[in-house]
Amino acid sequence: MTPPGKPDAPVPSPSRSSQVQSRRDFLRQGGLATAGALVLGGGLELLTRQPGGTAEAASGTGSLPSRVYHGPYDTKEPMSKIADITGYNNYYEFGLDKSDPARNAGKLKTRPWTVQISGLVKKPQTVDIDTLQSWFPLEDRLYRMRCVEGWSLVIPWLGFPLAALLRRIEPTAGAKYIQFTSLADPAQMPGVRDPVLNWPYSEALRLDEAMNPLALMAVGLDGRILPNQNGAPLRLVVPWKYGFKNIKAITHIKLLAEQPKTTWSIAAPDEYGFYANVNPAVDHPRWSQATERRIGDLGRRPTLPFNGYGAQVAGLYKGMDLRRNF
Ligand SMILES: Nc1nc2c(c(=O)[nH]1)N[C@H]1C(S)=C(S)[C@@H](COP(=O)(O)O)O[C@H]1N2
Ligand SMILES: [Mo]
């Protein structure tokens, strides 16, 4: 089995998803009402909040960055090209190549979609995705993402804090972990017919990690509905961890007392740990993690501890041996 075993494969020329293109056409034709309001394919209007920033309606700008970010969580680094963000992906349910998700995920049916919330919570329920996202104001967050393979992107997510969802569903006193599960539908996801991973893809966080303000549930990207290849309709974003923790197409959220196994730690426990915090000092057994290639750049840049988010998250791991708990 290969990646995230294959370090930094050459960038395929990103094929622009026809789905994204048609959404842009839709938006250009007046689908996007005003800055700060987002009309989803299902007709639901979502209000977006821009923390301290101005969001401009993106129309007629092709793949150029079109929104301005000044919120407290935003990186000051330039946004990656939307064509790279939506054309260079890992999503094994749709194939192993970076260009497969853009090619194959467009037909995934993301409405209707329900999310089952279960386990150690006071309010277990199965909720429709449109209802779930209407519970929270949506925020733009410009985050770095560092894949364990040694490449990175700067991505303009739109979503709500995972902490807000947790406050709403009310974990019980015994809950210590939160587990996420992806859709695994072989009829829609050709990759699931191959046993390259133990489907469904699943990931988990410690509850205090999940409560950190940086942990985001993304439903959009660049002010628009999330492209399927980036994990529509609901995807986890934990920017201080390697990309594989950022589970896509979430159907189940379960609160647990014990640390669950996760897809990549089952596949290769010596290579992919539960914590998976970005750490340039702990190499992958098969390659260095000291540097990374920002997609779109030629050279490599140093990788930062916790992907540059140490000020916000290092305290979560005080007293832990980060080599053992990799
Ligand atoms: N369900 C699911 N989620 C997934 C993956 C996957 O294969 N399946 N790949 C992960 C990996 S390895 C990375 S680097 C990121 C990539 O996110 P992006 O394609 O939106 O940049 O998604 C993560 N989430
Ligand atoms: Mo990754």
mmCIF file of C-alpha atoms and ligand atoms in Angstrom:
data_model
loop_
_atom_site.group_PDB
_atom_site.id
_atom_site.type_symbol
_atom_site.label_atom_id
_atom_site.label_comp_id
_atom_site.label_asym_id
_atom_site.label_seq_id
_atom_site.Cartn_x
_atom_site.Cartn_y
_atom_site.Cartn_z
ATOM 1 C CA MET A 1 0.000 0.000 0.000
ATOM 2 C CA THR A 2 1.243 3.470 -0.762
ATOM 3 C CA PRO A 3 0.531 7.005 0.362
ATOM 4 C CA PRO A 4 0.417 8.803 2.494
ATOM 5 C CA GLY A 5 3.515 6.640 1.992
ATOM 6 C CA LYS A 6 4.630 8.310 -1.174
ATOM 7 C CA PRO A 7 6.456 11.509 -0.305
ATOM 8 C CA ASP A 8 5.580 14.505 -2.357
ATOM 9 C CA ALA A 9 4.620 13.051 -5.684
ATOM 10 C CA PRO A 10 5.056 15.378 -8.637
ATOM 11 C CA VAL A 11 2.230 17.830 -9.056
ATOM 12 C CA PRO A 12 -0.100 16.771 -11.801
ATOM 13 C CA SER A 13 -1.414 19.700 -13.769
ATOM 14 C CA PRO A 14 -4.557 20.295 -11.780
ATOM 15 C CA SER A 15 -7.596 19.519 -13.822
ATOM 16 C CA ARG A 16 -10.260 21.997 -13.008
ATOM 17 C CA SER A 17 -13.362 20.338 -11.711
ATOM 18 C CA SER A 18 -16.329 20.905 -13.938
ATOM 19 C CA GLN A 19 -18.415 20.925 -10.807
ATOM 20 C CA VAL A 20 -16.565 23.900 -9.387
ATOM 21 C CA GLN A 21 -16.768 25.580 -12.759
ATOM 22 C CA SER A 22 -20.517 25.159 -12.962
ATOM 23 C CA ARG A 23 -20.906 26.486 -9.440
ATOM 24 C CA ARG A 24 -18.894 29.548 -10.437
ATOM 25 C CA ASP A 25 -21.185 29.971 -13.413
ATOM 26 C CA PHE A 26 -24.169 29.644 -11.099
ATOM 27 C CA LEU A 27 -22.709 32.245 -8.785
ATOM 28 C CA ARG A 28 -21.832 34.562 -11.621
ATOM 29 C CA GLN A 29 -25.415 34.379 -12.781
ATOM 30 C CA GLY A 30 -26.535 35.889 -9.525
ATOM 31 C CA GLY A 31 -26.545 32.897 -7.218
ATOM 32 C CA LEU A 32 -24.360 34.696 -4.736
ATOM 33 C CA ALA A 33 -26.529 37.429 -3.331
ATOM 34 C CA THR A 34 -24.231 39.720 -1.396
ATOM 35 C CA ALA A 35 -20.942 39.555 0.403
ATOM 36 C CA GLY A 36 -21.620 37.772 3.648
ATOM 37 C CA ALA A 37 -24.486 35.679 2.360
ATOM 38 C CA LEU A 38 -24.026 32.362 0.696
ATOM 39 C CA VAL A 39 -26.614 30.513 -1.300
ATOM 40 C CA LEU A 40 -26.098 26.794 -1.284
ATOM 41 C CA GLY A 41 -27.123 24.423 -4.019
ATOM 42 C CA GLY A 42 -30.054 23.282 -1.929
ATOM 43 C CA GLY A 43 -31.400 26.812 -1.843
ATOM 44 C CA LEU A 44 -30.499 27.353 1.780
ATOM 45 C CA GLU A 45 -29.135 30.756 2.561
ATOM 46 C CA LEU A 46 -26.369 30.829 5.076
ATOM 47 C CA LEU A 47 -25.129 33.916 6.774
ATOM 48 C CA THR A 48 -21.399 34.105 7.037
ATOM 49 C CA ARG A 49 -19.419 36.040 9.552
ATOM 50 C CA GLN A 50 -16.060 37.466 8.634
ATOM 51 C CA PRO A 51 -14.069 38.027 11.784
ATOM 52 C CA GLY A 52 -12.605 41.450 11.215
ATOM 53 C CA GLY A 53 -12.301 40.960 7.501
ATOM 54 C CA THR A 54 -14.043 41.888 4.340
ATOM 55 C CA ALA A 55 -15.364 39.201 2.111
ATOM 56 C CA GLU A 56 -15.987 40.062 -1.442
ATOM 57 C CA ALA A 57 -18.422 38.250 -3.621
ATOM 58 C CA ALA A 58 -16.236 36.253 -5.923
ATOM 59 C CA SER A 59 -17.364 36.652 -9.449
ATOM 60 C CA GLY A 60 -15.483 36.756 -12.652
ATOM 61 C CA THR A 61 -12.138 36.272 -10.951
ATOM 62 C CA GLY A 62 -11.388 32.809 -12.225
ATOM 63 C CA SER A 63 -9.178 30.981 -9.803
ATOM 64 C CA LEU A 64 -7.567 34.061 -8.297
ATOM 65 C CA PRO A 65 -7.838 34.478 -4.560
ATOM 66 C CA SER A 66 -10.917 36.588 -4.067
ATOM 67 C CA ARG A 67 -11.509 36.964 -0.362
ATOM 68 C CA VAL A 68 -9.608 38.976 2.210
ATOM 69 C CA TYR A 69 -8.779 37.456 5.561
ATOM 70 C CA HIS A 70 -7.854 39.357 8.719
ATOM 71 C CA GLY A 71 -9.438 37.213 11.389
ATOM 72 C CA PRO A 72 -7.626 36.189 14.547
ATOM 73 C CA TYR A 73 -7.059 32.658 13.251
ATOM 74 C CA ASP A 74 -5.945 33.522 9.716
ATOM 75 C CA THR A 75 -2.448 33.007 8.456
ATOM 76 C CA LYS A 76 -0.899 36.058 6.817
ATOM 77 C CA GLU A 77 0.580 33.794 4.147
ATOM 78 C CA PRO A 78 -0.876 34.010 0.645
ATOM 79 C CA MET A 79 -3.776 31.740 -0.169
ATOM 80 C CA SER A 80 -3.000 28.868 -2.506
ATOM 81 C CA LYS A 81 -4.565 28.889 -5.947
ATOM 82 C CA ILE A 82 -8.112 27.565 -5.864
ATOM 83 C CA ALA A 83 -7.212 25.339 -8.815
ATOM 84 C CA ASP A 84 -4.518 23.694 -6.652
ATOM 85 C CA ILE A 85 -6.767 23.407 -3.592
ATOM 86 C CA THR A 86 -9.500 21.717 -5.641
ATOM 87 C CA GLY A 87 -7.259 19.834 -8.074
ATOM 88 C CA TYR A 88 -4.512 18.336 -5.887
ATOM 89 C CA ASN A 89 -6.219 16.199 -3.269
ATOM 90 C CA ASN A 90 -5.980 13.092 -1.147
ATOM 91 C CA TYR A 91 -9.294 11.236 -0.951
ATOM 92 C CA TYR A 92 -8.726 7.524 -1.339
ATOM 93 C CA GLU A 93 -12.424 6.747 -1.624
ATOM 94 C CA PHE A 94 -12.095 8.285 -5.093
ATOM 95 C CA GLY A 95 -8.687 6.905 -6.066
ATOM 96 C CA LEU A 96 -5.038 7.139 -5.083
ATOM 97 C CA ASP A 97 -3.782 9.813 -7.473
ATOM 98 C CA LYS A 98 -3.881 13.479 -6.556
ATOM 99 C CA SER A 99 -6.044 14.218 -9.590
ATOM 100 C CA ASP A 100 -8.553 11.388 -8.966
ATOM 101 C CA PRO A 101 -10.777 13.203 -6.442
ATOM 102 C CA ALA A 102 -11.352 16.181 -8.758
ATOM 103 C CA ARG A 103 -12.168 13.764 -11.550
ATOM 104 C CA ASN A 104 -14.310 11.281 -9.616
ATOM 105 C CA ALA A 105 -15.926 13.025 -6.644
ATOM 106 C CA GLY A 106 -18.165 15.384 -8.606
ATOM 107 C CA LYS A 107 -21.024 12.905 -8.752
ATOM 108 C CA LEU A 108 -21.093 12.207 -5.001
ATOM 109 C CA LYS A 109 -24.572 12.944 -3.727
ATOM 110 C CA THR A 110 -24.170 15.311 -0.756
ATOM 111 C CA ARG A 111 -27.871 16.147 -0.315
ATOM 112 C CA PRO A 112 -29.863 14.794 1.385
ATOM 113 C CA TRP A 113 -27.209 13.918 3.972
ATOM 114 C CA THR A 114 -27.536 13.115 7.626
ATOM 115 C CA VAL A 115 -24.987 13.095 10.409
ATOM 116 C CA GLN A 116 -25.503 10.654 13.255
ATOM 117 C CA ILE A 117 -24.361 11.930 16.644
ATOM 118 C CA SER A 118 -24.095 9.178 19.235
ATOM 119 C CA GLY A 119 -22.219 7.770 22.203
ATOM 120 C CA LEU A 120 -21.517 9.713 25.367
ATOM 121 C CA VAL A 121 -23.641 12.795 24.677
ATOM 122 C CA LYS A 122 -26.731 14.177 26.365
ATOM 123 C CA LYS A 123 -28.328 14.930 22.994
ATOM 124 C CA PRO A 124 -27.779 11.983 20.662
ATOM 125 C CA GLN A 125 -29.524 12.555 17.352
ATOM 126 C CA THR A 126 -29.437 12.114 13.622
ATOM 127 C CA VAL A 127 -29.495 15.527 12.008
ATOM 128 C CA ASP A 128 -29.798 16.729 8.435
ATOM 129 C CA ILE A 129 -26.671 18.554 7.249
ATOM 130 C CA ASP A 130 -28.575 21.735 6.359
ATOM 131 C CA THR A 131 -30.123 21.819 9.818
ATOM 132 C CA LEU A 132 -26.775 21.143 11.457
ATOM 133 C CA GLN A 133 -24.981 23.971 9.669
ATOM 134 C CA SER A 134 -27.868 26.376 10.322
ATOM 135 C CA TRP A 135 -27.155 26.053 14.048
ATOM 136 C CA PHE A 136 -23.945 28.071 13.788
ATOM 137 C CA PRO A 137 -22.678 31.286 12.209
ATOM 138 C CA LEU A 138 -20.116 30.360 9.593
ATOM 139 C CA GLU A 139 -16.599 31.762 9.762
ATOM 140 C CA ASP A 140 -13.897 32.187 7.148
ATOM 141 C CA ARG A 141 -10.563 30.747 8.251
ATOM 142 C CA LEU A 142 -7.395 30.879 6.166
ATOM 143 C CA TYR A 143 -5.328 27.925 7.416
ATOM 144 C CA ARG A 144 -2.154 26.175 6.409
ATOM 145 C CA MET A 145 -2.538 22.454 5.734
ATOM 146 C CA ARG A 146 0.497 20.186 5.889
ATOM 147 C CA CYS A 147 0.164 16.666 4.480
ATOM 148 C CA VAL A 148 2.292 13.965 6.080
ATOM 149 C CA GLU A 149 3.706 13.332 2.589
ATOM 150 C CA GLY A 150 5.614 16.631 2.694
ATOM 151 C CA TRP A 151 3.480 19.125 0.773
ATOM 152 C CA SER A 152 1.283 21.950 1.966
ATOM 153 C CA LEU A 153 -1.425 24.397 0.914
ATOM 154 C CA VAL A 154 -3.028 27.544 2.348
ATOM 155 C CA ILE A 155 -6.794 26.983 2.255
ATOM 156 C CA PRO A 156 -9.697 29.414 2.838
ATOM 157 C CA TRP A 157 -12.173 27.277 4.762
ATOM 158 C CA LEU A 158 -15.684 28.301 5.675
ATOM 159 C CA GLY A 159 -17.147 26.538 8.680
ATOM 160 C CA PHE A 160 -17.980 26.553 12.354
ATOM 161 C CA PRO A 161 -15.900 25.669 15.405
ATOM 162 C CA LEU A 162 -16.117 22.034 16.457
ATOM 163 C CA ALA A 163 -16.356 23.383 20.030
ATOM 164 C CA ALA A 164 -19.687 25.021 19.144
ATOM 165 C CA LEU A 165 -21.084 21.685 17.986
ATOM 166 C CA LEU A 166 -19.798 19.969 21.120
ATOM 167 C CA ARG A 167 -21.425 22.564 23.358
ATOM 168 C CA ARG A 168 -24.684 21.935 21.534
ATOM 169 C CA ILE A 169 -24.657 18.115 21.796
ATOM 170 C CA GLU A 170 -23.276 18.132 25.360
ATOM 171 C CA PRO A 171 -20.742 15.356 25.938
ATOM 172 C CA THR A 172 -21.302 13.534 29.239
ATOM 173 C CA ALA A 173 -18.667 13.556 31.987
ATOM 174 C CA GLY A 174 -17.222 10.250 30.806
ATOM 175 C CA ALA A 175 -16.562 11.393 27.221
ATOM 176 C CA LYS A 176 -12.826 11.724 26.512
ATOM 177 C CA TYR A 177 -12.568 11.238 22.721
ATOM 178 C CA ILE A 178 -14.516 12.202 19.636
ATOM 179 C CA GLN A 179 -14.600 9.844 16.669
ATOM 180 C CA PHE A 180 -15.566 10.756 13.097
ATOM 181 C CA THR A 181 -16.567 8.368 10.331
ATOM 182 C CA SER A 182 -16.734 9.020 6.589
ATOM 183 C CA LEU A 183 -19.224 7.776 4.080
ATOM 184 C CA ALA A 184 -18.061 4.543 2.416
ATOM 185 C CA ASP A 185 -20.440 3.877 -0.465
ATOM 186 C CA PRO A 186 -18.928 1.594 -3.101
ATOM 187 C CA ALA A 187 -21.690 2.597 -5.514
ATOM 188 C CA GLN A 188 -20.513 6.210 -5.474
ATOM 189 C CA MET A 189 -16.901 5.858 -4.385
ATOM 190 C CA PRO A 190 -14.844 3.651 -6.682
ATOM 191 C CA GLY A 191 -11.861 3.573 -4.305
ATOM 192 C CA VAL A 192 -13.916 1.846 -1.608
ATOM 193 C CA ARG A 193 -14.069 -1.258 -3.787
ATOM 194 C CA ASP A 194 -10.330 -1.657 -3.163
ATOM 195 C CA PRO A 195 -9.267 -2.737 0.317
ATOM 196 C CA VAL A 196 -6.391 -0.225 0.426
ATOM 197 C CA LEU A 197 -7.740 1.046 3.756
ATOM 198 C CA ASN A 198 -10.179 -0.344 6.294
ATOM 199 C CA TRP A 199 -13.287 1.470 5.156
ATOM 200 C CA PRO A 200 -15.067 3.494 6.323
ATOM 201 C CA TYR A 201 -12.285 6.025 6.875
ATOM 202 C CA SER A 202 -12.335 7.090 10.500
ATOM 203 C CA GLU A 203 -10.450 9.580 12.639
ATOM 204 C CA ALA A 204 -10.566 10.814 16.204
ATOM 205 C CA LEU A 205 -9.382 13.540 18.545
ATOM 206 C CA ARG A 206 -8.999 13.847 22.269
ATOM 207 C CA LEU A 207 -11.906 15.928 23.545
ATOM 208 C CA ASP A 208 -9.681 18.806 24.702
ATOM 209 C CA GLU A 209 -8.099 18.933 21.236
ATOM 210 C CA ALA A 210 -11.573 19.012 19.718
ATOM 211 C CA MET A 211 -12.519 21.936 21.987
ATOM 212 C CA ASN A 212 -9.540 24.011 20.831
ATOM 213 C CA PRO A 213 -10.794 27.088 18.958
ATOM 214 C CA LEU A 214 -8.699 26.184 15.897
ATOM 215 C CA ALA A 215 -10.620 22.936 15.298
ATOM 216 C CA LEU A 216 -13.123 23.684 12.554
ATOM 217 C CA MET A 217 -15.933 21.804 10.850
ATOM 218 C CA ALA A 218 -15.787 22.990 7.244
ATOM 219 C CA VAL A 219 -18.849 23.175 5.021
ATOM 220 C CA GLY A 220 -17.425 25.646 2.528
ATOM 221 C CA LEU A 221 -14.291 26.871 0.817
ATOM 222 C CA ASP A 222 -13.526 30.346 -0.492
ATOM 223 C CA GLY A 223 -16.982 31.506 0.533
ATOM 224 C CA ARG A 224 -18.783 28.841 -1.416
ATOM 225 C CA ILE A 225 -20.134 25.403 -0.748
ATOM 226 C CA LEU A 226 -17.364 22.858 -0.187
ATOM 227 C CA PRO A 227 -16.287 21.092 -3.385
ATOM 228 C CA ASN A 228 -16.848 17.342 -3.162
ATOM 229 C CA GLN A 229 -13.147 16.588 -3.568
ATOM 230 C CA ASN A 230 -12.431 18.659 -0.450
ATOM 231 C CA GLY A 231 -14.856 16.681 1.693
ATOM 232 C CA ALA A 232 -18.409 17.927 1.151
ATOM 233 C CA PRO A 233 -20.745 18.223 2.836
ATOM 234 C CA LEU A 234 -18.873 18.202 6.169
ATOM 235 C CA ARG A 235 -15.189 17.857 6.874
ATOM 236 C CA LEU A 236 -12.896 18.239 9.873
ATOM 237 C CA VAL A 237 -10.050 20.792 9.782
ATOM 238 C CA VAL A 238 -7.347 20.571 12.464
ATOM 239 C CA PRO A 239 -4.523 22.664 11.010
ATOM 240 C CA TRP A 240 -1.833 21.752 13.576
ATOM 241 C CA LYS A 241 -2.075 18.074 12.599
ATOM 242 C CA TYR A 242 -1.084 16.218 9.453
ATOM 243 C CA GLY A 243 -3.652 16.337 6.687
ATOM 244 C CA PHE A 244 -4.909 12.797 7.165
ATOM 245 C CA LYS A 245 -6.611 13.783 10.430
ATOM 246 C CA ASN A 246 -8.843 16.134 8.400
ATOM 247 C CA ILE A 247 -11.517 13.553 7.651
ATOM 248 C CA LYS A 248 -13.933 14.198 4.781
ATOM 249 C CA ALA A 249 -17.608 13.405 4.080
ATOM 250 C CA ILE A 250 -18.500 12.853 7.733
ATOM 251 C CA THR A 251 -21.603 10.750 8.451
ATOM 252 C CA HIS A 252 -21.054 9.800 12.106
ATOM 253 C CA ILE A 253 -19.745 11.611 15.172
ATOM 254 C CA LYS A 254 -19.399 9.529 18.323
ATOM 255 C CA LEU A 255 -18.217 10.477 21.799
ATOM 256 C CA LEU A 256 -16.176 7.786 23.543
ATOM 257 C CA ALA A 257 -14.475 7.079 26.846
ATOM 258 C CA GLU A 258 -11.506 5.273 25.307
ATOM 259 C CA GLN A 259 -9.134 6.225 22.511
ATOM 260 C CA PRO A 260 -10.411 4.544 19.336
ATOM 261 C CA LYS A 261 -8.320 3.108 16.553
ATOM 262 C CA THR A 262 -8.063 5.294 13.462
ATOM 263 C CA THR A 263 -7.812 4.296 9.821
ATOM 264 C CA TRP A 264 -4.181 5.263 9.223
ATOM 265 C CA SER A 265 -2.905 4.025 12.567
ATOM 266 C CA ILE A 266 -4.448 0.631 11.737
ATOM 267 C CA ALA A 267 -2.946 0.668 8.238
ATOM 268 C CA ALA A 268 0.603 1.511 9.388
ATOM 269 C CA PRO A 269 0.944 2.037 13.151
ATOM 270 C CA ASP A 270 4.678 2.790 12.951
ATOM 271 C CA GLU A 271 4.112 5.528 10.382
ATOM 272 C CA TYR A 272 0.866 7.261 11.359
ATOM 273 C CA GLY A 273 0.132 7.848 15.007
ATOM 274 C CA PHE A 274 -3.051 8.863 16.769
ATOM 275 C CA TYR A 275 -1.841 12.387 17.485
ATOM 276 C CA ALA A 276 -0.226 13.156 14.121
ATOM 277 C CA ASN A 277 0.797 16.628 15.238
ATOM 278 C CA VAL A 278 2.958 18.291 12.603
ATOM 279 C CA ASN A 279 6.481 17.876 13.958
ATOM 280 C CA PRO A 280 9.635 18.623 11.947
ATOM 281 C CA ALA A 281 11.728 16.908 14.646
ATOM 282 C CA VAL A 282 10.101 13.491 14.232
ATOM 283 C CA ASP A 283 10.754 11.992 10.834
ATOM 284 C CA HIS A 284 8.452 9.603 9.097
ATOM 285 C CA PRO A 285 10.236 6.222 9.015
ATOM 286 C CA ARG A 286 10.688 6.635 5.262
ATOM 287 C CA TRP A 287 11.369 10.375 4.871
ATOM 288 C CA SER A 288 12.269 13.563 6.705
ATOM 289 C CA GLN A 289 9.529 15.829 7.993
ATOM 290 C CA ALA A 290 11.886 18.811 8.378
ATOM 291 C CA THR A 291 10.734 20.572 5.212
ATOM 292 C CA GLU A 292 7.742 20.785 2.924
ATOM 293 C CA ARG A 293 6.843 21.956 -0.543
ATOM 294 C CA ARG A 294 4.065 24.532 -0.702
ATOM 295 C CA ILE A 295 2.088 23.559 -3.794
ATOM 296 C CA GLY A 296 2.785 26.269 -6.372
ATOM 297 C CA ASP A 297 6.298 26.964 -5.047
ATOM 298 C CA LEU A 298 9.457 25.553 -6.523
ATOM 299 C CA GLY A 299 11.668 25.116 -3.489
ATOM 300 C CA ARG A 300 10.992 23.693 -0.071
ATOM 301 C CA ARG A 301 10.434 25.567 3.181
ATOM 302 C CA PRO A 302 11.018 24.517 6.777
ATOM 303 C CA THR A 303 8.115 22.747 8.439
ATOM 304 C CA LEU A 304 7.058 24.432 11.682
ATOM 305 C CA PRO A 305 6.224 22.642 14.943
ATOM 306 C CA PHE A 306 2.446 22.173 15.127
ATOM 307 C CA ASN A 307 2.409 23.582 11.588
ATOM 308 C CA GLY A 308 2.987 27.050 13.054
ATOM 309 C CA TYR A 309 0.055 26.838 15.505
ATOM 310 C CA GLY A 310 2.125 26.050 18.603
ATOM 311 C CA ALA A 311 1.048 29.188 20.466
ATOM 312 C CA GLN A 312 -2.547 27.948 20.341
ATOM 313 C CA VAL A 313 -2.099 24.203 20.832
ATOM 314 C CA ALA A 314 1.260 23.284 22.401
ATOM 315 C CA GLY A 315 -0.304 23.440 25.873
ATOM 316 C CA LEU A 316 -2.531 20.486 24.983
ATOM 317 C CA TYR A 317 0.528 18.246 24.972
ATOM 318 C CA LYS A 318 2.419 19.523 28.005
ATOM 319 C CA GLY A 319 4.333 16.728 29.666
ATOM 320 C CA MET A 320 3.802 14.315 26.787
ATOM 321 C CA ASP A 321 6.638 12.635 24.931
ATOM 322 C CA LEU A 322 5.898 13.788 21.385
ATOM 323 C CA ARG A 323 8.250 11.191 19.924
ATOM 324 C CA ARG A 324 6.358 8.346 21.479
ATOM 325 C CA ASN A 325 2.962 10.019 20.988
ATOM 326 C CA PHE A 326 3.622 10.873 17.350
HETATM 327 N N1 LIG B 1 -12.482 10.295 4.024
HETATM 328 C C1 LIG B 1 -11.228 10.706 3.754
HETATM 329 N N2 LIG B 1 -10.762 11.827 4.331
HETATM 330 C C2 LIG B 1 -9.502 12.242 4.055
HETATM 331 C C3 LIG B 1 -8.649 11.498 3.202
HETATM 332 C C4 LIG B 1 -9.175 10.322 2.604
HETATM 333 O O1 LIG B 1 -8.496 9.619 1.830
HETATM 334 N N3 LIG B 1 -10.475 9.966 2.897
HETATM 335 N N4 LIG B 1 -7.351 11.929 2.967
HETATM 336 C C5 LIG B 1 -6.744 12.765 4.000
HETATM 337 C C6 LIG B 1 -5.444 13.319 3.608
HETATM 338 S S1 LIG B 1 -4.132 12.240 3.564
HETATM 339 C C7 LIG B 1 -5.249 14.657 3.388
HETATM 340 S S2 LIG B 1 -3.709 15.310 3.092
HETATM 341 C C8 LIG B 1 -6.409 15.585 3.343
HETATM 342 C C9 LIG B 1 -6.422 16.327 2.034
HETATM 343 O O2 LIG B 1 -7.408 17.322 2.033
HETATM 344 P P1 LIG B 1 -7.660 18.191 0.731
HETATM 345 O O3 LIG B 1 -7.741 17.225 -0.423
HETATM 346 O O4 LIG B 1 -8.939 18.923 0.954
HETATM 347 O O5 LIG B 1 -6.494 19.124 0.592
HETATM 348 O O6 LIG B 1 -7.676 14.923 3.485
HETATM 349 C C10 LIG B 1 -7.681 13.890 4.451
HETATM 350 N N5 LIG B 1 -9.043 13.398 4.630
HETATM 351 MO MO MO B 2 -2.209 13.591 3.641
#
